XYZ file of C-alpha atoms in Angstrom:
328
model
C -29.693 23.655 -14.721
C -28.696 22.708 -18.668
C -25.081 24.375 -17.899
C -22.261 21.812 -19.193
C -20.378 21.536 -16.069
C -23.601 21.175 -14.106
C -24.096 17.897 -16.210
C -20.786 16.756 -16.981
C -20.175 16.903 -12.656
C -23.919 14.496 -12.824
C -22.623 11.967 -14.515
C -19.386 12.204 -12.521
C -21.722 11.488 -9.672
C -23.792 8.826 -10.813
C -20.956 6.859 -11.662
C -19.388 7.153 -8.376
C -22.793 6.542 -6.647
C -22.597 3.575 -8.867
C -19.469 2.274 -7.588
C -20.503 2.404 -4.615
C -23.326 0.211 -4.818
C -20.747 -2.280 -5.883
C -16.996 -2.065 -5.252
C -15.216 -3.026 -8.291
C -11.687 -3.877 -6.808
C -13.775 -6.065 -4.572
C -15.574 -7.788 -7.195
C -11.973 -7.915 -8.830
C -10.754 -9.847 -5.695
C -13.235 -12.296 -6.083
C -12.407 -13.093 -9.736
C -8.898 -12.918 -9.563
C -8.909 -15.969 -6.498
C -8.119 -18.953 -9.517
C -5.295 -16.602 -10.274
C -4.086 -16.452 -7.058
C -4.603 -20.366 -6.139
C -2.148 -21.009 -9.301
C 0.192 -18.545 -7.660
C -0.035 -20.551 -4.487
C 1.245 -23.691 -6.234
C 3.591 -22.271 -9.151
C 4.347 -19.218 -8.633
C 7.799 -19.596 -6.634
C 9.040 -22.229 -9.699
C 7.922 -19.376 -12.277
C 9.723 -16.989 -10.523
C 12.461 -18.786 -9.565
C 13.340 -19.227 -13.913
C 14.107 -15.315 -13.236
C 16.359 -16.040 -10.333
C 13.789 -15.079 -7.575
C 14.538 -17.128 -4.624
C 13.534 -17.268 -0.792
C 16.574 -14.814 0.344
C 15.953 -12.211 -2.153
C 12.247 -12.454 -2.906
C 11.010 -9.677 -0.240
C 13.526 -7.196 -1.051
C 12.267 -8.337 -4.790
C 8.664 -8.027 -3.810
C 8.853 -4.897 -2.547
C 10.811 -3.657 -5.632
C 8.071 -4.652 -7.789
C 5.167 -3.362 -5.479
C 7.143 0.176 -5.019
C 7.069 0.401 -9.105
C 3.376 -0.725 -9.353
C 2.220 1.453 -7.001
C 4.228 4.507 -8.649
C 3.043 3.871 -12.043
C -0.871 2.987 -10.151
C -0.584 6.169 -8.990
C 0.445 8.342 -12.163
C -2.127 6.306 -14.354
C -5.098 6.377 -11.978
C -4.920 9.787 -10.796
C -5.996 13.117 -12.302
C -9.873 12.910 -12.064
C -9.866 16.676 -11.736
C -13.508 17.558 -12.255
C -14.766 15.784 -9.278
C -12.228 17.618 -7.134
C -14.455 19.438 -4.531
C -11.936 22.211 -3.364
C -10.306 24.795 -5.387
C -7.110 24.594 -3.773
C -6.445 20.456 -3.176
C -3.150 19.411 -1.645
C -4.104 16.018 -3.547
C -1.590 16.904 -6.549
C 1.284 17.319 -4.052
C 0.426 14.392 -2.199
C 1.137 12.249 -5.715
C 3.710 14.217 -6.288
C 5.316 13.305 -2.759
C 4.649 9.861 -3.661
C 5.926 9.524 -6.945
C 9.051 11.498 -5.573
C 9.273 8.140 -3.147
C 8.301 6.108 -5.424
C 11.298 7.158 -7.954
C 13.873 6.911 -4.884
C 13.162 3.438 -4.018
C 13.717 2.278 -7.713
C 16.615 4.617 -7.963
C 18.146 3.316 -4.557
C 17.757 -0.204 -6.055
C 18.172 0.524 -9.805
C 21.785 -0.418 -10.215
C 21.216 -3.906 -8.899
C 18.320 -3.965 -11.639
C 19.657 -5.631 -15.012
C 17.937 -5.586 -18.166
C 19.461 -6.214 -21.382
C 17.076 -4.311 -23.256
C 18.096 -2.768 -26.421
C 18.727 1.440 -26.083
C 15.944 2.081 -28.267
C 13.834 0.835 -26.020
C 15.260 2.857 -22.810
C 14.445 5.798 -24.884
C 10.893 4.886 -26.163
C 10.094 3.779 -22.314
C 11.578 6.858 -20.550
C 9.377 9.087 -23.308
C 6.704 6.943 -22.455
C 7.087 7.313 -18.673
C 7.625 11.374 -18.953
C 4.838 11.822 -20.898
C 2.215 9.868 -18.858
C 4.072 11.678 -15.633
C 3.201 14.897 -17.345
C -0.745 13.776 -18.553
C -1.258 12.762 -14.242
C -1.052 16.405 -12.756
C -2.938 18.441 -15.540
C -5.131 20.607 -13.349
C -2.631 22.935 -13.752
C -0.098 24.775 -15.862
C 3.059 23.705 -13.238
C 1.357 20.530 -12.714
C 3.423 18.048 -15.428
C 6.360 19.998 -14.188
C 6.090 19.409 -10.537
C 5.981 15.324 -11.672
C 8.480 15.595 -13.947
C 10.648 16.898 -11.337
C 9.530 14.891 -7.873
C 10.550 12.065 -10.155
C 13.555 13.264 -11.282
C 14.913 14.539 -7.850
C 13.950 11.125 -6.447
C 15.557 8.764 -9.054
C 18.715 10.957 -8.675
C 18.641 11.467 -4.303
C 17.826 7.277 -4.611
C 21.203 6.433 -6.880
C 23.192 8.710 -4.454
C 21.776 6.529 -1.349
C 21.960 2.748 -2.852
C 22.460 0.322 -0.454
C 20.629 2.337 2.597
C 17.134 1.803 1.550
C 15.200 -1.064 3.352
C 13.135 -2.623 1.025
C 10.305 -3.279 3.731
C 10.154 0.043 5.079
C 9.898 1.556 1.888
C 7.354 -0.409 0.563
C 5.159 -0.200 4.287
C 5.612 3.847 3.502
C 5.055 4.026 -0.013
C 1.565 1.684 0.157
C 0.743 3.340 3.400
C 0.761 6.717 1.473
C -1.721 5.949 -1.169
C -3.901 4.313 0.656
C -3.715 7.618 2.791
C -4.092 9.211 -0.753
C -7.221 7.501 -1.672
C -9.227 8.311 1.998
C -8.393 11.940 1.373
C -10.932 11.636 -1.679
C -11.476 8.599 -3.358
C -13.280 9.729 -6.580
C -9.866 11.078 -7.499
C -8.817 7.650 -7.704
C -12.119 5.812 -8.891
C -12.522 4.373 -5.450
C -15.520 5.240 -4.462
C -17.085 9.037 -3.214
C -15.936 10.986 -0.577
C -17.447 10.735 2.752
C -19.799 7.522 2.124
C -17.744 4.699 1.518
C -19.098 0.438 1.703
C -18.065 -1.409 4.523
C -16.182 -3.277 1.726
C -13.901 0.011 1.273
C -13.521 0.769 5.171
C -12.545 -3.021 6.025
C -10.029 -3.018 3.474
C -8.402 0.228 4.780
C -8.058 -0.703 8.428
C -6.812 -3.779 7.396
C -4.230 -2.219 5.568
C -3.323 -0.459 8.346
C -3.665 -3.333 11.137
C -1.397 -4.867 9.329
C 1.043 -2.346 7.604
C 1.625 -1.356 11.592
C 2.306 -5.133 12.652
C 4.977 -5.327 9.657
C 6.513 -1.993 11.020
C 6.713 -3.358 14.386
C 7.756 -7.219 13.731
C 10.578 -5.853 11.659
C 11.795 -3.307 13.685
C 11.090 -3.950 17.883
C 13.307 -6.468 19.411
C 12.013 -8.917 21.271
C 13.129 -8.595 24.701
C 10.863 -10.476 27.085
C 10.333 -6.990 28.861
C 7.420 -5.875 30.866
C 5.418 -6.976 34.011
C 2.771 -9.416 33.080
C 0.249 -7.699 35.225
C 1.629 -3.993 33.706
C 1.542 -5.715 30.352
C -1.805 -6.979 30.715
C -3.382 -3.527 32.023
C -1.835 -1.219 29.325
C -2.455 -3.806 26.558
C -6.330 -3.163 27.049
C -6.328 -0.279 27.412
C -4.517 0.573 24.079
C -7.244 -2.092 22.468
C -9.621 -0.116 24.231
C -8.481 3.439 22.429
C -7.664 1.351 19.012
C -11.336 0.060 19.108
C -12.825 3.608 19.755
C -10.542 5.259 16.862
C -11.891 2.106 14.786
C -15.269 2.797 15.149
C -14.956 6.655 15.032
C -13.092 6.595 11.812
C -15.936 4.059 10.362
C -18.008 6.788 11.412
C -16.502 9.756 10.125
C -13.832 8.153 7.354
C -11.026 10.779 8.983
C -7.551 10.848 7.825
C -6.652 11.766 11.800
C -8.111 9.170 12.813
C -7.076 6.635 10.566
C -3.326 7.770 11.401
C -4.200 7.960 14.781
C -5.284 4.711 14.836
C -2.239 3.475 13.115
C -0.424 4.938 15.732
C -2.012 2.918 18.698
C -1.840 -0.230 16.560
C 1.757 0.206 16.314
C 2.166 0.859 20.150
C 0.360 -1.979 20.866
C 2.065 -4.558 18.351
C 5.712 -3.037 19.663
C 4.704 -3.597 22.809
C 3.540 -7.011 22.393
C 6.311 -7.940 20.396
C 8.992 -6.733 23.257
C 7.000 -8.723 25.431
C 7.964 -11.602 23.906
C 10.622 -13.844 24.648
C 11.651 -14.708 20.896
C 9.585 -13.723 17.101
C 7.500 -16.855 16.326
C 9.298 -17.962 13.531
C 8.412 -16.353 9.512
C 5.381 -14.364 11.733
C 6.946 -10.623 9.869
C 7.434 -12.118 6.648
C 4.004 -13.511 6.286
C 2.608 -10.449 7.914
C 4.668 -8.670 4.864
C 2.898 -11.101 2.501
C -0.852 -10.343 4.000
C -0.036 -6.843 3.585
C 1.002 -7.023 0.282
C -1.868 -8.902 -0.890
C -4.224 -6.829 1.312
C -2.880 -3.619 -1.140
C -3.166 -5.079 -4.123
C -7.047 -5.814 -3.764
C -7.190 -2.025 -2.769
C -5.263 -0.475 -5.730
C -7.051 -3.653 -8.111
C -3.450 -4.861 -9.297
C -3.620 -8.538 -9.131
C 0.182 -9.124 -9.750
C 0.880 -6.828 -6.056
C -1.806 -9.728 -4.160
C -0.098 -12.527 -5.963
C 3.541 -11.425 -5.133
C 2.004 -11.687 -1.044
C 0.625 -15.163 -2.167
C 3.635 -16.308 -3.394
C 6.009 -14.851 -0.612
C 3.236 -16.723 1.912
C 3.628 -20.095 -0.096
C 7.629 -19.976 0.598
C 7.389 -19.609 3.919
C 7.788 -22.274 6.820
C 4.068 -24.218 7.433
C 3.521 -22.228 10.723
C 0.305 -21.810 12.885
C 0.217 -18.228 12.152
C -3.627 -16.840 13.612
C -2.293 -18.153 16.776
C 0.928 -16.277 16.486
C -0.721 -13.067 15.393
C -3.679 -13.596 17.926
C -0.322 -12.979 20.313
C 0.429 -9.565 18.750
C -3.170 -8.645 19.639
């Protein structure tokens, strides 16, 4: 009863019971809103003094969220005592991610200028190893295997510069630690596996609602194609199976069924958007900037929501509920 673990693994537990009781990236959210309202109104002029600007500021955004969420990742990680199995794929799964991570910088690092003195490189890149090698310590190969996913990726992302999309990294990137953090959130001080707040669950599908949308707004041309009766009969009945995997993953907070339901969310918004005769005009850029926003309350990194707020505040004044409520 007295044995160290025993208590060391109760305190563990009573401060993730804690967090449940109430969600600190929630609470977060809430504070950071007078942050995010001066965003809204100055944060394209503040940017723009770095030479940010309406054509480049998603490929931008996404640049910046890919590197935040990398370095979120490495830093927030490695709660190994309240790992429940004794073999976890968890440490590969960061490692994949940090392995993307480092080949979306790498794919855009050349176009990256900083005129920062060498010393610096070389304290940063020490830095950066050693906090790499301090994520992944549950191990004796763990510091290696990060070392090396983000090695491999800066070098495979320099060798295909140019051919990255900066949207589809960034959807697959946020998409996989958010995936990360279901599979169990102590690891990441987000709350205890298997009994999550509504607060957690309705951030997650949201993430995924509209990671999915972005996904098919960027990539499905619209074509004015299907019957209207056909369209209207297999559009319920995908809302009817997206609904039940909603419900059943609220239920049972299951990584198939959260992917599953990503899934039908993405045949239904490709579908609705080949439907249409033409994109309603900024609709996947703003849904870009929701999502953004959406996984920077998740991850608590207020400069990841107020990149979304800002790319929202440079796009065209649009009615956009009624032009999502059309991807529904």
């Amino acid at each position: 009863m007295f044995n160290d673990i025993t208590i060391v693994q109760s305190a563990i537990s009573a401060f993730n019971n804690y967090a449940l009781v109430g969600p600190a990236f929630l609470w977060l959210a809430v504070l950071s809103i007078p942050l995010m309202v001066m965003a809204y109104f100055c944060g394209a002029d503040f940017l723009g003094r770095f030479g940010w600007n309406k054509e480049n500021m998603i490929k931008r955004a996404g640049i910046w969220t890919a590197g935040l969420a990398m370095a979120w990742i490495v830093m927030f990680s490695g709660n190994y005592a309240v790992l429940r199995d004794g073999v976890s794929v968890l440490p590969f799964m960061v490692a994949s991610i940090v392995f993307l991570g480092s080949l979306f910088l790498g794919a855009y690092s050349l176009e990256i200028k900083l005129n920062l003195p060498r010393r610096v490189w070389v304290v940063g890149l020490i830095l950066w190893v050693g906090l790499l090698a301090m994520s992944n310590t549950g191990t004796w190969w763990g510091p290696l295997l990060q070392i090396g996913a983000c090695g491999a990726g800066v070098g495979l992302g320099r060798k295909l510069h140019g051919t990255v999309r900066p949207v589809a990294g960034t959807v697959l990137i946020t998409l996989m630690v958010v995936i990360a953090m279901l599979m169990q959130p102590e690891f990441f001080r987000f709350g205890q596996l298997g009994n999550l707040t509504p607060a957690h669950l309705l951030a997650v599908l949201m993430m995924g609602v509209f990671a999915m949308a972005v996904i098919a707004t960027y990539n499905v041309k619209s074509a004015g194609k299907i019957h209207r009766s056909a369209y209207v009969k297999l559009k319920w009945m995908i809302r009817f199976m997206v609904a039940l995997a909603m419900v059943l993953f609220v239920m049972t907070e299951s990584i198939p069924l959260f992917v599953g339901m990503m899934g039908a969310l993405f045949v239904s918004f490709a579908m609705s958007v080949w439907h249409m005769g033409a994109l309603p005009d900024a609709l996947a850029e703003k849904l870009f900037a929701i999502m953004l926003g959406v996984f920077g309350v998740i991850v608590s990194v207020p400069v990841i929501t107020a990149l979304g707020v800002v790319l929202w505040a440079v796009q065209p004044k649009t009615n956009f509920w009624a032009d999502f409520r059309r991807l529904l």
